[in-house]
Amino acid sequence: MSGFFATFCKELLLIRRDRAGLMLLFIMPAVLVLVVSLVQNNLLETSGTAVPVLLVDEDGGELAKRLTDGLQELGALTLVRQDGDPLDATAAQDAVRGGDYQFAIVIPPGLTEEVRSRARQLAEQSLAGEGAAAEPPLATAELAVYFDPTVQGAFRTAVLSSLRLVVLGLETEEKGKVLAELLPQRIEKLLPALPFGFGTPRPQLSFHWNSEPVLAVREQVALAGGLTKLPTAVQQNVPAWALFGMFFIVIPLSGTLLRERQEGTLQRLRTLPVSPLAILAGKVAAYVLICLGQFGFMLLVGKTVLPLLGTPMLEIGSEPGAIFFLALSAALAATGFGILVGALVGSYEQATMVGSVAVVVAAALGGVMVPVYVMPQAMQAISLFSPLAWGLNGFLDLFVRGGDLISVLPNAFGLLAFFAVTLTLAWIGFLQRNRRGG
Amino acid sequence: MNSTVVHSGPPADPLPDFQPLAVDGCEAVVLQVQQLVKSYGRGGRPAVDGLTFDVQEGEAFGLLGPNGAGKTTAISVMCTLLRPTAGSVHLDGIDVQAEPGRVRRLLGLVPQEIALYPRLTGRENLRYFARLYGLKGLELEERVADALELVQLQEHADRPVNSYSGGMKRRANLAAGMLHQPRILFLDEPTVGIDAQSRNLILDSLSRLRQAGTTLVYTTHYMEEAQQLCNRVAIMDGGRIIAEGEPAALIAGRAGCANLEQLFLQLTGSHLRDD
């Protein structure tokens, strides 16, 4: 019992002396809880922040205004308009394809007129009764909804449902209005036909008009290069979790660096007639290779194992060179982060905690667990700084949006810049430690 | 040269009877340290404060001192690990600070820690360091084999280092430092905490290295070792050298001292150094 108590007290004393460790033990989990809770807030709340949708009104008529008002009143969507220089349908599609928006609703020119004409035609046909000679039908006006192929089904359904609800209301209102206008006219027309004014005139109504739409919703994936396939969960999850795994290299890498420092190996290495950059480069290369191996393995799982479990096979697009370049950039970023953690921490426990918590936070912010577009605005702004977000966005661009090397360059350069910054900070930390003789 | 001195480390064991090499006054100076100062941070007492000494080719020079005397700091500066605050160090005439790359080809370091990769085997460790020294092919394999033989680890060369005993690790640590046949070998307490047999073997190996022409700079807390291995010692305290010379001459010049340990305690005091 005395051994237990002595050990218990000793451990408490050790923990108390390790201020950095204490910070990690208490502050880091708090940060993790905060970030993950904020990120997932919108998913779990029924009245959370509305999904932002780009609205392009090329009609400008009364119906377009009522449609817009109806969507705003519904509150499920946040309509974003380009006020200064209004966009057209092509520009809206480009904005979605480029990832600036996840959805765009385009109200085509002449929609108000088309809806009303069609409603009038349908009403007239209805009043003409069954068997009356039908005019050739007018075209049904169409609202176009463009969506990012990476958008998950639940969010797509939410946007379409909101839109269809408002459209149904508008349609009923318009049909009702026209019918209210034409029905009395029809009754008046029928009155003289009745002998001696007996009976009630009964216009022959066809209810066919009720099922005929006057305003349709056309959903379209904003794909580049004529791709027509919708993305699968596999295409989202494989790169997302592959990146997550690659960044977890931080734990073995920082642990290795720490051991080298603590066990005197680094001291020995520094007395050898070899450039420290060569040693560093060798280390980086080894871990980058491991990261690439991880990534390749994940792709292989997506291609061969997941289909056996009933999921669609992973489609990776047609740009293997761009995929390799982006994976290499991500591997370098992960390795740079591992080296930074290894250079700054003072114990293996710190390395493990800092590494794992930082990666989980970066993954949550980067859209690995929850899509970035459903996060609150503040979290979306923070997510711009997550290297996992850059990597994931790049891979989705290649796998899903039909992107190429040029389109993923910004993401790849972001990752390479992250590698350069982490390596520089690690080097500064290393030099400072040497100056202190640590 | 059997000593009866009992020190606070491992029990006194019979050591090989080393005969310090006679140092000819005309031997080349391999290591020249002049007015070396090293301070950590501002305002603090320098860890090394005006250190000056020469080490000639083939010498075994002992750098002795209590904890915090500045031995490890001095070795770190001499091995290019730390930049001096003031003063200079020349190794084979080359300024350590100005040309660390050239100097590193000439020196070997056996640090206090077991500076090896525990999960690699002894041979894998030696091969790795040998490659970093620029060795390759047959020469690399021969050097690795020679080093393993010198420390008598041939039979255990293919076992992971983390399965070695403390003494085996120390021997492997020594082997890694002399793979490239350095002109000067710095040894920072290479026999700490090991069994008598391993200690005896390490000292024997060092003696053979010295006979082969390698210059040794050796720090230890074990005065008996220093007295028997080193032809010249410098006793440091507070970052300064407080005595320097051949052990026998130093002992003879101090009344009431029968050995180096007594001399050391007289010079540095018997109070504890816990800093």
mmCIF file of C-alpha atoms in Angstrom, chain B:
data_model
loop_
_atom_site.group_PDB
_atom_site.id
_atom_site.type_symbol
_atom_site.label_atom_id
_atom_site.label_comp_id
_atom_site.label_asym_id
_atom_site.label_seq_id
_atom_site.Cartn_x
_atom_site.Cartn_y
_atom_site.Cartn_z
ATOM 1 C CA MET B 1 49.955 0.092 -11.161
ATOM 2 C CA ASN B 2 47.345 -1.427 -8.882
ATOM 3 C CA SER B 3 45.322 1.144 -7.021
ATOM 4 C CA THR B 4 43.285 0.657 -3.886
ATOM 5 C CA VAL B 5 41.196 3.770 -4.349
ATOM 6 C CA VAL B 6 37.497 3.209 -3.825
ATOM 7 C CA HIS B 7 35.283 5.673 -5.689
ATOM 8 C CA SER B 8 31.580 6.248 -5.590
ATOM 9 C CA GLY B 9 30.847 4.584 -8.931
ATOM 10 C CA PRO B 10 31.236 0.934 -9.707
ATOM 11 C CA PRO B 11 33.430 -1.088 -7.368
ATOM 12 C CA ALA B 12 37.139 -0.824 -8.004
ATOM 13 C CA ASP B 13 38.155 -3.517 -10.411
ATOM 14 C CA PRO B 14 41.519 -4.483 -11.639
ATOM 15 C CA LEU B 15 42.217 -2.385 -14.699
ATOM 16 C CA PRO B 16 44.569 -3.232 -17.516
ATOM 17 C CA ASP B 17 48.037 -2.035 -16.820
ATOM 18 C CA PHE B 18 48.264 0.820 -19.282
ATOM 19 C CA GLN B 19 51.550 2.509 -19.788
ATOM 20 C CA PRO B 20 51.018 6.112 -20.770
ATOM 21 C CA LEU B 21 52.918 6.835 -23.931
ATOM 22 C CA ALA B 22 55.935 8.987 -23.555
ATOM 23 C CA VAL B 23 55.122 12.288 -25.183
ATOM 24 C CA ASP B 24 57.907 13.756 -27.140
ATOM 25 C CA GLY B 25 58.007 17.522 -26.901
ATOM 26 C CA CYS B 26 58.231 17.674 -30.663
ATOM 27 C CA GLU B 27 54.955 15.816 -31.257
ATOM 28 C CA ALA B 28 52.432 17.730 -33.327
ATOM 29 C CA VAL B 29 49.746 19.601 -31.464
ATOM 30 C CA VAL B 30 46.422 18.050 -32.472
ATOM 31 C CA LEU B 31 44.158 20.119 -30.281
ATOM 32 C CA GLN B 32 44.786 23.692 -29.263
ATOM 33 C CA VAL B 33 42.305 25.433 -26.957
ATOM 34 C CA GLN B 34 42.886 29.109 -26.214
ATOM 35 C CA GLN B 35 41.010 31.305 -23.771
ATOM 36 C CA LEU B 36 37.805 29.401 -24.435
ATOM 37 C CA VAL B 37 34.684 30.908 -22.893
ATOM 38 C CA LYS B 38 31.170 29.554 -23.212
ATOM 39 C CA SER B 39 28.178 31.199 -21.560
ATOM 40 C CA TYR B 40 24.557 30.101 -21.775
ATOM 41 C CA GLY B 41 22.290 33.135 -21.784
ATOM 42 C CA ARG B 42 23.132 36.580 -20.516
ATOM 43 C CA GLY B 43 24.467 37.476 -17.130
ATOM 44 C CA GLY B 44 25.070 33.937 -15.947
ATOM 45 C CA ARG B 45 28.396 32.487 -14.881
ATOM 46 C CA PRO B 46 30.227 31.046 -17.896
ATOM 47 C CA ALA B 47 30.135 27.247 -18.032
ATOM 48 C CA VAL B 48 33.652 27.399 -19.467
ATOM 49 C CA ASP B 49 35.757 30.358 -18.450
ATOM 50 C CA GLY B 50 39.091 30.969 -20.137
ATOM 51 C CA LEU B 51 40.080 27.387 -20.828
ATOM 52 C CA THR B 52 43.550 27.018 -22.370
ATOM 53 C CA PHE B 53 45.436 23.814 -23.110
ATOM 54 C CA ASP B 54 47.085 21.831 -25.910
ATOM 55 C CA VAL B 55 46.839 18.135 -26.656
ATOM 56 C CA GLN B 56 49.593 16.519 -28.651
ATOM 57 C CA GLU B 57 49.379 13.688 -31.106
ATOM 58 C CA GLY B 58 48.988 10.295 -29.469
ATOM 59 C CA GLU B 59 48.227 11.694 -26.052
ATOM 60 C CA ALA B 60 45.433 10.540 -23.771
ATOM 61 C CA PHE B 61 44.365 13.762 -22.168
ATOM 62 C CA GLY B 62 42.020 13.546 -19.186
ATOM 63 C CA LEU B 63 39.584 16.340 -18.516
ATOM 64 C CA LEU B 64 38.502 15.872 -14.911
ATOM 65 C CA GLY B 65 36.184 17.804 -12.696
ATOM 66 C CA PRO B 66 33.133 17.598 -10.488
ATOM 67 C CA ASN B 67 29.596 17.932 -11.796
ATOM 68 C CA GLY B 68 29.080 21.331 -13.407
ATOM 69 C CA ALA B 69 32.805 21.928 -13.868
ATOM 70 C CA GLY B 70 32.299 22.543 -17.600
ATOM 71 C CA LYS B 71 33.787 19.341 -19.025
ATOM 72 C CA THR B 72 30.853 18.432 -21.260
ATOM 73 C CA THR B 73 30.451 22.020 -22.435
ATOM 74 C CA ALA B 74 34.145 22.151 -23.313
ATOM 75 C CA ILE B 75 33.893 18.894 -25.252
ATOM 76 C CA SER B 76 30.761 20.142 -27.021
ATOM 77 C CA VAL B 77 32.603 23.243 -28.218
ATOM 78 C CA MET B 78 35.636 21.201 -29.286
ATOM 79 C CA CYS B 79 33.355 18.839 -31.220
ATOM 80 C CA THR B 80 31.602 21.701 -33.054
ATOM 81 C CA LEU B 81 28.326 21.134 -31.222
ATOM 82 C CA LEU B 82 28.392 24.546 -29.542
ATOM 83 C CA ARG B 83 29.799 27.864 -30.668
ATOM 84 C CA PRO B 84 32.136 29.449 -28.152
ATOM 85 C CA THR B 85 31.314 32.804 -26.619
ATOM 86 C CA ALA B 86 34.983 33.750 -26.844
ATOM 87 C CA GLY B 87 38.346 32.143 -27.503
ATOM 88 C CA SER B 88 39.297 29.593 -30.088
ATOM 89 C CA VAL B 89 39.727 25.880 -30.673
ATOM 90 C CA HIS B 90 42.003 24.515 -33.386
ATOM 91 C CA LEU B 91 41.981 20.871 -34.338
ATOM 92 C CA ASP B 92 44.960 19.861 -36.420
ATOM 93 C CA GLY B 93 45.459 23.543 -37.104
ATOM 94 C CA ILE B 94 41.916 24.040 -38.371
ATOM 95 C CA ASP B 95 39.702 26.575 -36.655
ATOM 96 C CA VAL B 96 36.741 24.608 -35.309
ATOM 97 C CA GLN B 97 34.413 27.577 -35.519
ATOM 98 C CA ALA B 98 35.434 28.649 -39.008
ATOM 99 C CA GLU B 99 35.568 25.231 -40.646
ATOM 100 C CA PRO B 100 33.415 22.823 -38.689
ATOM 101 C CA GLY B 101 32.881 20.626 -41.741
ATOM 102 C CA ARG B 102 36.596 19.902 -42.137
ATOM 103 C CA VAL B 103 37.081 19.401 -38.428
ATOM 104 C CA ARG B 104 34.305 16.815 -38.241
ATOM 105 C CA ARG B 105 36.245 14.545 -40.567
ATOM 106 C CA LEU B 106 39.032 14.416 -38.009
ATOM 107 C CA LEU B 107 37.147 13.863 -34.815
ATOM 108 C CA GLY B 108 35.086 11.146 -33.231
ATOM 109 C CA LEU B 109 32.729 11.538 -30.313
ATOM 110 C CA VAL B 110 31.591 9.007 -27.776
ATOM 111 C CA PRO B 111 28.885 10.893 -25.902
ATOM 112 C CA GLN B 112 27.677 10.273 -22.386
ATOM 113 C CA GLU B 113 24.369 8.912 -23.679
ATOM 114 C CA ILE B 114 24.062 5.673 -25.626
ATOM 115 C CA ALA B 115 23.773 7.508 -28.920
ATOM 116 C CA LEU B 116 22.496 4.561 -30.936
ATOM 117 C CA TYR B 117 19.148 3.547 -32.363
ATOM 118 C CA PRO B 118 17.767 0.992 -29.917
ATOM 119 C CA ARG B 119 15.610 -0.803 -32.442
ATOM 120 C CA LEU B 120 18.453 -1.308 -34.901
ATOM 121 C CA THR B 121 21.002 -4.038 -34.421
ATOM 122 C CA GLY B 122 24.544 -3.204 -33.435
ATOM 123 C CA ARG B 123 25.734 -3.847 -36.966
ATOM 124 C CA GLU B 124 22.940 -1.762 -38.516
ATOM 125 C CA ASN B 125 23.825 1.122 -36.253
ATOM 126 C CA LEU B 126 27.496 0.947 -37.159
ATOM 127 C CA ARG B 127 26.727 0.647 -40.851
ATOM 128 C CA TYR B 128 24.515 3.724 -40.667
ATOM 129 C CA PHE B 129 27.148 5.849 -38.953
ATOM 130 C CA ALA B 130 29.878 4.477 -41.203
ATOM 131 C CA ARG B 131 27.875 5.566 -44.241
ATOM 132 C CA LEU B 132 27.521 9.025 -42.773
ATOM 133 C CA TYR B 133 31.311 9.080 -42.399
ATOM 134 C CA GLY B 134 31.481 8.478 -46.121
ATOM 135 C CA LEU B 135 32.535 4.848 -45.966
ATOM 136 C CA LYS B 136 31.125 2.379 -48.440
ATOM 137 C CA GLY B 137 31.459 -1.067 -49.916
ATOM 138 C CA LEU B 138 34.107 -3.434 -48.657
ATOM 139 C CA GLU B 139 35.878 -0.747 -46.665
ATOM 140 C CA LEU B 140 32.666 -0.028 -44.760
ATOM 141 C CA GLU B 141 32.127 -3.684 -43.954
ATOM 142 C CA GLU B 142 35.743 -4.078 -42.850
ATOM 143 C CA ARG B 143 35.603 -1.053 -40.586
ATOM 144 C CA VAL B 144 32.346 -2.232 -39.056
ATOM 145 C CA ALA B 145 33.821 -5.679 -38.484
ATOM 146 C CA ASP B 146 37.010 -4.173 -36.998
ATOM 147 C CA ALA B 147 35.010 -1.930 -34.694
ATOM 148 C CA LEU B 148 32.838 -4.818 -33.567
ATOM 149 C CA GLU B 149 35.922 -6.893 -32.940
ATOM 150 C CA LEU B 150 37.631 -4.145 -30.983
ATOM 151 C CA VAL B 151 34.714 -3.970 -28.565
ATOM 152 C CA GLN B 152 34.070 -7.717 -28.803
ATOM 153 C CA LEU B 153 30.521 -7.513 -30.009
ATOM 154 C CA GLN B 154 30.910 -9.687 -33.108
ATOM 155 C CA GLU B 155 28.660 -12.390 -31.726
ATOM 156 C CA HIS B 156 25.957 -9.954 -30.769
ATOM 157 C CA ALA B 157 26.212 -7.696 -33.793
ATOM 158 C CA ASP B 158 22.899 -8.793 -35.232
ATOM 159 C CA ARG B 159 20.867 -8.302 -32.116
ATOM 160 C CA PRO B 160 18.878 -5.099 -31.554
ATOM 161 C CA VAL B 161 20.714 -2.666 -29.347
ATOM 162 C CA ASN B 162 17.768 -2.476 -26.954
ATOM 163 C CA SER B 163 18.422 -6.122 -26.075
ATOM 164 C CA TYR B 164 22.021 -5.354 -25.056
ATOM 165 C CA SER B 165 23.197 -5.086 -21.466
ATOM 166 C CA GLY B 166 24.430 -1.704 -20.244
ATOM 167 C CA GLY B 167 28.034 -2.710 -20.822
ATOM 168 C CA MET B 168 27.353 -3.941 -24.348
ATOM 169 C CA LYS B 169 25.604 -0.685 -25.185
ATOM 170 C CA ARG B 170 28.596 1.300 -23.930
ATOM 171 C CA ARG B 171 30.921 -0.824 -26.044
ATOM 172 C CA ALA B 172 28.739 -0.356 -29.109
ATOM 173 C CA ASN B 173 28.684 3.376 -28.361
ATOM 174 C CA LEU B 174 32.485 3.388 -28.415
ATOM 175 C CA ALA B 175 32.569 1.399 -31.644
ATOM 176 C CA ALA B 176 30.330 3.959 -33.349
ATOM 177 C CA GLY B 177 32.681 6.769 -32.384
ATOM 178 C CA MET B 178 35.856 5.242 -33.815
ATOM 179 C CA LEU B 179 34.541 3.648 -37.000
ATOM 180 C CA HIS B 180 36.192 6.205 -39.246
ATOM 181 C CA GLN B 181 39.546 6.018 -37.444
ATOM 182 C CA PRO B 182 39.436 9.619 -36.234
ATOM 183 C CA ARG B 183 42.583 11.603 -35.573
ATOM 184 C CA ILE B 184 41.189 12.589 -32.194
ATOM 185 C CA LEU B 185 38.524 10.826 -30.182
ATOM 186 C CA PHE B 186 36.500 12.680 -27.551
ATOM 187 C CA LEU B 187 35.067 10.438 -24.883
ATOM 188 C CA ASP B 188 32.557 11.880 -22.443
ATOM 189 C CA GLU B 189 32.356 9.503 -19.489
ATOM 190 C CA PRO B 190 32.287 6.378 -21.628
ATOM 191 C CA THR B 191 32.273 3.915 -18.733
ATOM 192 C CA VAL B 192 29.452 5.279 -16.599
ATOM 193 C CA GLY B 193 27.358 2.642 -14.870
ATOM 194 C CA ILE B 194 28.688 -0.515 -16.460
ATOM 195 C CA ASP B 195 30.023 -3.812 -15.233
ATOM 196 C CA ALA B 196 33.679 -4.355 -14.474
ATOM 197 C CA GLN B 197 34.267 -6.587 -17.461
ATOM 198 C CA SER B 198 32.867 -4.118 -19.965
ATOM 199 C CA ARG B 199 34.745 -1.279 -18.327
ATOM 200 C CA ASN B 200 37.946 -3.251 -18.515
ATOM 201 C CA LEU B 201 37.305 -4.029 -22.158
ATOM 202 C CA ILE B 202 36.565 -0.406 -23.021
ATOM 203 C CA LEU B 203 39.755 0.772 -21.382
ATOM 204 C CA ASP B 204 41.670 -1.949 -23.154
ATOM 205 C CA SER B 205 40.144 -0.890 -26.473
ATOM 206 C CA LEU B 206 41.072 2.714 -25.828
ATOM 207 C CA SER B 207 44.602 1.709 -25.036
ATOM 208 C CA ARG B 208 44.825 -0.133 -28.346
ATOM 209 C CA LEU B 209 43.402 2.838 -30.196
ATOM 210 C CA ARG B 210 45.947 5.075 -28.609
ATOM 211 C CA GLN B 211 48.750 2.738 -29.493
ATOM 212 C CA ALA B 212 47.494 2.900 -33.061
ATOM 213 C CA GLY B 213 47.990 6.667 -32.960
ATOM 214 C CA THR B 214 44.578 8.015 -32.055
ATOM 215 C CA THR B 215 44.634 10.986 -29.707
ATOM 216 C CA LEU B 216 42.146 10.735 -26.851
ATOM 217 C CA VAL B 217 40.406 13.441 -24.862
ATOM 218 C CA TYR B 218 38.713 11.720 -22.002
ATOM 219 C CA THR B 219 36.355 12.920 -19.291
ATOM 220 C CA THR B 220 35.506 10.731 -16.349
ATOM 221 C CA HIS B 221 34.523 10.827 -12.709
ATOM 222 C CA TYR B 222 36.602 7.727 -12.079
ATOM 223 C CA MET B 223 40.016 9.005 -11.066
ATOM 224 C CA GLU B 224 41.514 5.552 -11.098
ATOM 225 C CA GLU B 225 40.725 5.231 -14.780
ATOM 226 C CA ALA B 226 42.160 8.649 -15.547
ATOM 227 C CA GLN B 227 45.309 7.958 -13.587
ATOM 228 C CA GLN B 228 45.955 4.774 -15.478
ATOM 229 C CA LEU B 229 44.787 5.706 -18.965
ATOM 230 C CA CYS B 230 45.826 9.336 -19.329
ATOM 231 C CA ASN B 231 49.373 10.561 -19.698
ATOM 232 C CA ARG B 232 48.202 14.070 -18.870
ATOM 233 C CA VAL B 233 45.174 15.446 -17.052
ATOM 234 C CA ALA B 234 43.572 18.803 -16.449
ATOM 235 C CA ILE B 235 41.381 19.235 -13.401
ATOM 236 C CA MET B 236 38.550 21.699 -13.979
ATOM 237 C CA ASP B 237 36.309 23.496 -11.551
ATOM 238 C CA GLY B 238 33.948 26.379 -12.160
ATOM 239 C CA GLY B 239 34.775 26.342 -15.855
ATOM 240 C CA ARG B 240 38.498 26.851 -15.284
ATOM 241 C CA ILE B 241 41.527 24.578 -15.174
ATOM 242 C CA ILE B 242 42.875 24.521 -11.656
ATOM 243 C CA ALA B 243 45.628 21.953 -12.237
ATOM 244 C CA GLU B 244 47.235 20.414 -15.291
ATOM 245 C CA GLY B 245 50.056 17.952 -15.854
ATOM 246 C CA GLU B 246 51.075 14.325 -15.741
ATOM 247 C CA PRO B 247 49.123 12.506 -13.030
ATOM 248 C CA ALA B 248 52.227 11.272 -11.227
ATOM 249 C CA ALA B 249 53.793 14.716 -11.217
ATOM 250 C CA LEU B 250 50.599 16.347 -9.976
ATOM 251 C CA ILE B 251 50.267 13.808 -7.173
ATOM 252 C CA ALA B 252 53.915 14.157 -6.203
ATOM 253 C CA GLY B 253 53.666 17.937 -6.141
ATOM 254 C CA ARG B 254 50.850 17.984 -3.638
ATOM 255 C CA ALA B 255 51.513 17.067 -0.028
ATOM 256 C CA GLY B 256 49.336 14.351 1.459
ATOM 257 C CA CYS B 257 48.102 12.994 -1.847
ATOM 258 C CA ALA B 258 48.654 9.337 -2.642
ATOM 259 C CA ASN B 259 46.591 9.237 -5.763
ATOM 260 C CA LEU B 260 44.645 11.317 -8.232
ATOM 261 C CA GLU B 261 41.388 11.058 -6.329
ATOM 262 C CA GLN B 262 42.917 12.524 -3.186
ATOM 263 C CA LEU B 263 44.474 15.280 -5.245
ATOM 264 C CA PHE B 264 41.137 15.905 -6.954
ATOM 265 C CA LEU B 265 39.290 16.196 -3.650
ATOM 266 C CA GLN B 266 41.965 18.480 -2.244
ATOM 267 C CA LEU B 267 41.676 20.777 -5.222
ATOM 268 C CA THR B 268 37.929 20.795 -5.711
ATOM 269 C CA GLY B 269 36.795 20.282 -2.114
ATOM 270 C CA SER B 270 34.680 17.531 -0.707
ATOM 271 C CA HIS B 271 31.385 19.414 -0.625
ATOM 272 C CA LEU B 272 28.640 18.006 -2.796
ATOM 273 C CA ARG B 273 28.026 19.415 -6.260
ATOM 274 C CA ASP B 274 24.352 19.002 -6.846
ATOM 275 C CA ASP B 275 23.893 21.809 -9.397
#
